[in-house]
PDB file of C-alpha atoms in Angstrom:
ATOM      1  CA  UNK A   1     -25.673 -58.018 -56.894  1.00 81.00           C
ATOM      2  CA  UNK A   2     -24.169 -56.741 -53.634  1.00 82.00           C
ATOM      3  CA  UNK A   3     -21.083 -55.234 -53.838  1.00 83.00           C
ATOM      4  CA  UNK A   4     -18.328 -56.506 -51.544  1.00 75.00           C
ATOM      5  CA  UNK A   5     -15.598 -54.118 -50.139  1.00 72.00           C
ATOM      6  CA  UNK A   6     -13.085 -56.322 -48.011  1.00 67.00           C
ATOM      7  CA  UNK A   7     -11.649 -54.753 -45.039  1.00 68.00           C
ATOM      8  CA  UNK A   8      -7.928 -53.840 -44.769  1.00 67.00           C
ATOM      9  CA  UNK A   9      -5.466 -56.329 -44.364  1.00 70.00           C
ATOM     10  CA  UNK A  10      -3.938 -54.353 -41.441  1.00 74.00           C
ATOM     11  CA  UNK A  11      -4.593 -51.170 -39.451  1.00 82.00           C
ATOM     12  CA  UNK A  12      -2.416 -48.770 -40.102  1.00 84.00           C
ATOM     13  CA  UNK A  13      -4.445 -45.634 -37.740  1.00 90.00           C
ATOM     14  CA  UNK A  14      -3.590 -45.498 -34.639  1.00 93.00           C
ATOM     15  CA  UNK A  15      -6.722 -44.291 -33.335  1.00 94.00           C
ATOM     16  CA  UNK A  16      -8.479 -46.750 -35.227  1.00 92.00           C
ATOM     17  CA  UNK A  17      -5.883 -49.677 -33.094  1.00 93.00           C
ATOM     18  CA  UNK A  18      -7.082 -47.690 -30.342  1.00 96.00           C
ATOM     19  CA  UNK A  19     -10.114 -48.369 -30.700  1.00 94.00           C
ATOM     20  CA  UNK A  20     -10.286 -51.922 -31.556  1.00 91.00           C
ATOM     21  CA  UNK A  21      -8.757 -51.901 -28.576  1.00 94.00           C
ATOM     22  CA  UNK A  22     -11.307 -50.575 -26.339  1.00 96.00           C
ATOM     23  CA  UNK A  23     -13.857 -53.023 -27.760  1.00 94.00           C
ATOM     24  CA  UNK A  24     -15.731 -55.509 -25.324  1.00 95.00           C
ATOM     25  CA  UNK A  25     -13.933 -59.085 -26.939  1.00 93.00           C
ATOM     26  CA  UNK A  26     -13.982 -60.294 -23.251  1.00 94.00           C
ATOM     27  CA  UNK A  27     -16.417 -63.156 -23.972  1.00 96.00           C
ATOM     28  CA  UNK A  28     -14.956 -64.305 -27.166  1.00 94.00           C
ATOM     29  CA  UNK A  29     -12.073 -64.047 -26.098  1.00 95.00           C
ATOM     30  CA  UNK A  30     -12.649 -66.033 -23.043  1.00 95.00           C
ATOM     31  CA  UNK A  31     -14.511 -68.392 -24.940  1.00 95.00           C
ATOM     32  CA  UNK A  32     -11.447 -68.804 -27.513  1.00 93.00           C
ATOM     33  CA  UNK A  33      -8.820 -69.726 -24.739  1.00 94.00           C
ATOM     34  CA  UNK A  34     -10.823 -71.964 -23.256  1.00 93.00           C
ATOM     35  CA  UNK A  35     -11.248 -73.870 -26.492  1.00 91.00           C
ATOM     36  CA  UNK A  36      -7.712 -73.566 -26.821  1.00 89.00           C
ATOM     37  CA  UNK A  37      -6.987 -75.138 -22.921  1.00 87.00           C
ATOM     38  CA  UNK A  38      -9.680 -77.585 -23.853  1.00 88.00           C
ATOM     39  CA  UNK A  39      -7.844 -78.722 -26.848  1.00 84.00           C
ATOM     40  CA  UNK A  40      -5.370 -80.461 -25.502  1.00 80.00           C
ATOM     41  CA  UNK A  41      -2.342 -78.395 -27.315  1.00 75.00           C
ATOM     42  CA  UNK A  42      -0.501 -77.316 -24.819  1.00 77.00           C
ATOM     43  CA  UNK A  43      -0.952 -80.314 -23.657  1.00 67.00           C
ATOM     44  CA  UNK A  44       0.992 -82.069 -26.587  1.00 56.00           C
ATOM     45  CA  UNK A  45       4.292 -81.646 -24.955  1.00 53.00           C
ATOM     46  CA  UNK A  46       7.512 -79.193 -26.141  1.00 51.00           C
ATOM     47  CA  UNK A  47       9.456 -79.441 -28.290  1.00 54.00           C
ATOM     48  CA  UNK A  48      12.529 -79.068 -25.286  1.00 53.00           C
ATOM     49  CA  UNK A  49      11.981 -82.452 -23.309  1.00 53.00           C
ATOM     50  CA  UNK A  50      13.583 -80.092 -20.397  1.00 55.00           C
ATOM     51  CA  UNK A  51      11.214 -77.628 -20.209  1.00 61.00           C
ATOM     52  CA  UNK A  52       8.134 -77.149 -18.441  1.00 69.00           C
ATOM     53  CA  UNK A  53       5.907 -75.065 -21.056  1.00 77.00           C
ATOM     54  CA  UNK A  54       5.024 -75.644 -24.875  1.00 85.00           C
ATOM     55  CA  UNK A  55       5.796 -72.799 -27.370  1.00 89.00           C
ATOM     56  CA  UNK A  56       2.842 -71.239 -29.019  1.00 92.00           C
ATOM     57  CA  UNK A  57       2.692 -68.307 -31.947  1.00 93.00           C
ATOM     58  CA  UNK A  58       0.073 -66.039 -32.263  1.00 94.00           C
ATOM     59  CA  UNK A  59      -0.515 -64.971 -35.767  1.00 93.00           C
ATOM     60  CA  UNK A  60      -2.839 -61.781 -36.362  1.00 92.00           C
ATOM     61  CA  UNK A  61      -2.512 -61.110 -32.304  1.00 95.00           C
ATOM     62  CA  UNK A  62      -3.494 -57.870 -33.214  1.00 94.00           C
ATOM     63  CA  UNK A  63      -3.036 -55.878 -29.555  1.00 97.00           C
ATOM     64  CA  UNK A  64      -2.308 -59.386 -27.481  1.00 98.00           C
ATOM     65  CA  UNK A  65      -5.542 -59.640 -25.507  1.00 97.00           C
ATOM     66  CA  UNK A  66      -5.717 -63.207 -26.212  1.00 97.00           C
ATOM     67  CA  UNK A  67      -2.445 -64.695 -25.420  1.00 97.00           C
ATOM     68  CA  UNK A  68      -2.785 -62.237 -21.975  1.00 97.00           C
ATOM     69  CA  UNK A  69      -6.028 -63.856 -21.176  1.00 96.00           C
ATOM     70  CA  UNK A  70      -4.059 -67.704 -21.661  1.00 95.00           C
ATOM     71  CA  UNK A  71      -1.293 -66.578 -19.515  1.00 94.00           C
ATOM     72  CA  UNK A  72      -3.657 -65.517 -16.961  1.00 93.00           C
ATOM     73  CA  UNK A  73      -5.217 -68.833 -17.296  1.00 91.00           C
ATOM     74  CA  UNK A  74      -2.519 -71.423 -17.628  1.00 88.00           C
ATOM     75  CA  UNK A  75       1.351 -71.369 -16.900  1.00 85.00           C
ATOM     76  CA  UNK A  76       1.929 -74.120 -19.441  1.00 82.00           C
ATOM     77  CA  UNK A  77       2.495 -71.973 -22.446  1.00 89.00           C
ATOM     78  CA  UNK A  78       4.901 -69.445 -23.937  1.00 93.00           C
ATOM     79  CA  UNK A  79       3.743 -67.330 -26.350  1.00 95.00           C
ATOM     80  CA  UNK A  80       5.230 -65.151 -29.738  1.00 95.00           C
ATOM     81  CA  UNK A  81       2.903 -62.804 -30.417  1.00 96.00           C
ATOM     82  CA  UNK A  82       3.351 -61.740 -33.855  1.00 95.00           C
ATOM     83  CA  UNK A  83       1.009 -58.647 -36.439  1.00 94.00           C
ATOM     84  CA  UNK A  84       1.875 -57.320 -39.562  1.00 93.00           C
ATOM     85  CA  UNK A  85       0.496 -53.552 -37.799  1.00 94.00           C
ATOM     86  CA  UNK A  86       3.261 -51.767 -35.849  1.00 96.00           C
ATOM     87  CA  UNK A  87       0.372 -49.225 -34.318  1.00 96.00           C
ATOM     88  CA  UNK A  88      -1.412 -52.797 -33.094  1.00 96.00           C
ATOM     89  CA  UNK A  89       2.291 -53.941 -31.444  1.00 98.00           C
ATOM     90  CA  UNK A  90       2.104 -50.600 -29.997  1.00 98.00           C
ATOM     91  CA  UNK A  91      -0.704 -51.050 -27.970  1.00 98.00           C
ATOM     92  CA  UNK A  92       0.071 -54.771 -27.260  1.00 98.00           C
ATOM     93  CA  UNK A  93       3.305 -53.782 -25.899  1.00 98.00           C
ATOM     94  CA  UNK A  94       1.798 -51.549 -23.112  1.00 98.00           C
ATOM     95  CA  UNK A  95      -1.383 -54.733 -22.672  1.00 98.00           C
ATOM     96  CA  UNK A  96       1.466 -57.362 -22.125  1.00 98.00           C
ATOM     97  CA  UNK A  97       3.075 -54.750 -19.441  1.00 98.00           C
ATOM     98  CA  UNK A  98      -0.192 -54.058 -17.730  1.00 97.00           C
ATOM     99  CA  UNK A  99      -0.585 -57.881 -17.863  1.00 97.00           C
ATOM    100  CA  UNK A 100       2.644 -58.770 -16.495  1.00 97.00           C
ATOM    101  CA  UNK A 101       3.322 -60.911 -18.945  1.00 97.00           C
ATOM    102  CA  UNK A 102       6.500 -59.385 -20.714  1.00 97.00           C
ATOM    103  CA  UNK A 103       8.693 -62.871 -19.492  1.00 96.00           C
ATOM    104  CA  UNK A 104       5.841 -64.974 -21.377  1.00 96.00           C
ATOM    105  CA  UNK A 105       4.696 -63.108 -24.266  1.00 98.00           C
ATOM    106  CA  UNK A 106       7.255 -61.670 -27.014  1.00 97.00           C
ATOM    107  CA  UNK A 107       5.633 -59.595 -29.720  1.00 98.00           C
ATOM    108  CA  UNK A 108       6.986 -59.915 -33.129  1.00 95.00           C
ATOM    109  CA  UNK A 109       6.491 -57.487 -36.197  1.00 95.00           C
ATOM    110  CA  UNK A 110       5.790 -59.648 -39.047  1.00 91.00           C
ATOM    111  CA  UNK A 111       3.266 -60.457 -41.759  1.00 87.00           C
ATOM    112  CA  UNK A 112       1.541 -63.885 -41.064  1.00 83.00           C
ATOM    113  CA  UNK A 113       1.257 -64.633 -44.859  1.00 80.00           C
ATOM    114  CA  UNK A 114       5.116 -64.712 -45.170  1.00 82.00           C
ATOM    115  CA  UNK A 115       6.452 -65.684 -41.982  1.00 80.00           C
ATOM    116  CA  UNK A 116       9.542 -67.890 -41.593  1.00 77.00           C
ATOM    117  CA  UNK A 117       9.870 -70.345 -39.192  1.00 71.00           C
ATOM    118  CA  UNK A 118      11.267 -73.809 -38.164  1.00 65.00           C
ATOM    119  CA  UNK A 119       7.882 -76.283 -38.311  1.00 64.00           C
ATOM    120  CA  UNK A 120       9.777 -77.547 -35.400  1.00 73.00           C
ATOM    121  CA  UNK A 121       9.983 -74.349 -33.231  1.00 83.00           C
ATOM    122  CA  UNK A 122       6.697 -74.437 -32.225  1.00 86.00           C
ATOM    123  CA  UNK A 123       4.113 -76.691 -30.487  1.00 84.00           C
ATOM    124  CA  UNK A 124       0.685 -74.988 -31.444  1.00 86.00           C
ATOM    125  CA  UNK A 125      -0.225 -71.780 -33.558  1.00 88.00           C
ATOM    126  CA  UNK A 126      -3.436 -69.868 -32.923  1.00 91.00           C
ATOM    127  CA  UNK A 127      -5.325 -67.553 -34.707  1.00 90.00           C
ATOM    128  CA  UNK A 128      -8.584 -65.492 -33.992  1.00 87.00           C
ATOM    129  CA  UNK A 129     -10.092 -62.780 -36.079  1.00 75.00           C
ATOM    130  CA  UNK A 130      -7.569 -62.397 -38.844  1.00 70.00           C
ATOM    131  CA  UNK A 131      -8.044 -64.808 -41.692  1.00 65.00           C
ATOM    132  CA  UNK A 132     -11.715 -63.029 -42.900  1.00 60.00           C
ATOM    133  CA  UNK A 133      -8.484 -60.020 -43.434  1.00 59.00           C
ATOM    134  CA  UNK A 134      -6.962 -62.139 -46.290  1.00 60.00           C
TER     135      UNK A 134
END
């Protein structure tokens, strides 16, 4: 019998962040936000009849490469960013800078198994590479 170990639920090294970091996601990424455009989501219309952009939370954004690489593809969207790992939000912060993004993206410290929210607030969540955590 083959002994599973799980991986941690969140990364808690900051060298270790750093490093996911550095890894080549470009292409599933890229692949992942075009799904998402493809979809239709943002499409689905906000939840403010005024406004031109739908709200969307990222849960497990780990350090915010994905909703960066929407941004960079679509204007529709607004985006709250939100990890459980502060070192992750760390990184992400300086990503959404380097980005430009910081008036589209907000990063929130919280854990995605116990976050609170109105079902209402937002229009679409997303969420890559972070369930196989729980």
């Amino acid at each position: 019998m083959l002994e599973r170990t799980l991986e941690p639920e969140l990364t808690t090294d900051h060298e270790e962040a750093r490093a996911y970091d550095e890894m080549d996601h470009v292409a599933v990424n890229s692949a992942f936000v075009a799904d998402l455009i493809s979809s239709g989501m943002l499409d689905g219309g906000p939840v403010d009849p005024e406004a031109d952009h739908s709200w969307i939370l990222d849960v497990g954004t780990g350090t915010a490469r994905i909703p960066i690489e929407l941004c960079q593809h679509t204007r529709a969207c607004q985006i709250v960013a939100s990890d459980a790992a502060s070192c992750m939000l760390e990184i992400a912060k300086l990503n959404v800078a380097i980005g430009q993004c910081e008036h589209r993206i907000q990063l929130h410290h919280g854990d995605g198994k116990q976050l609170e929210c109105l079902a209402d607030l937002f229009d679409g969540v997303m969420c890559n590479s972070w369930l196989h955590h729980l």
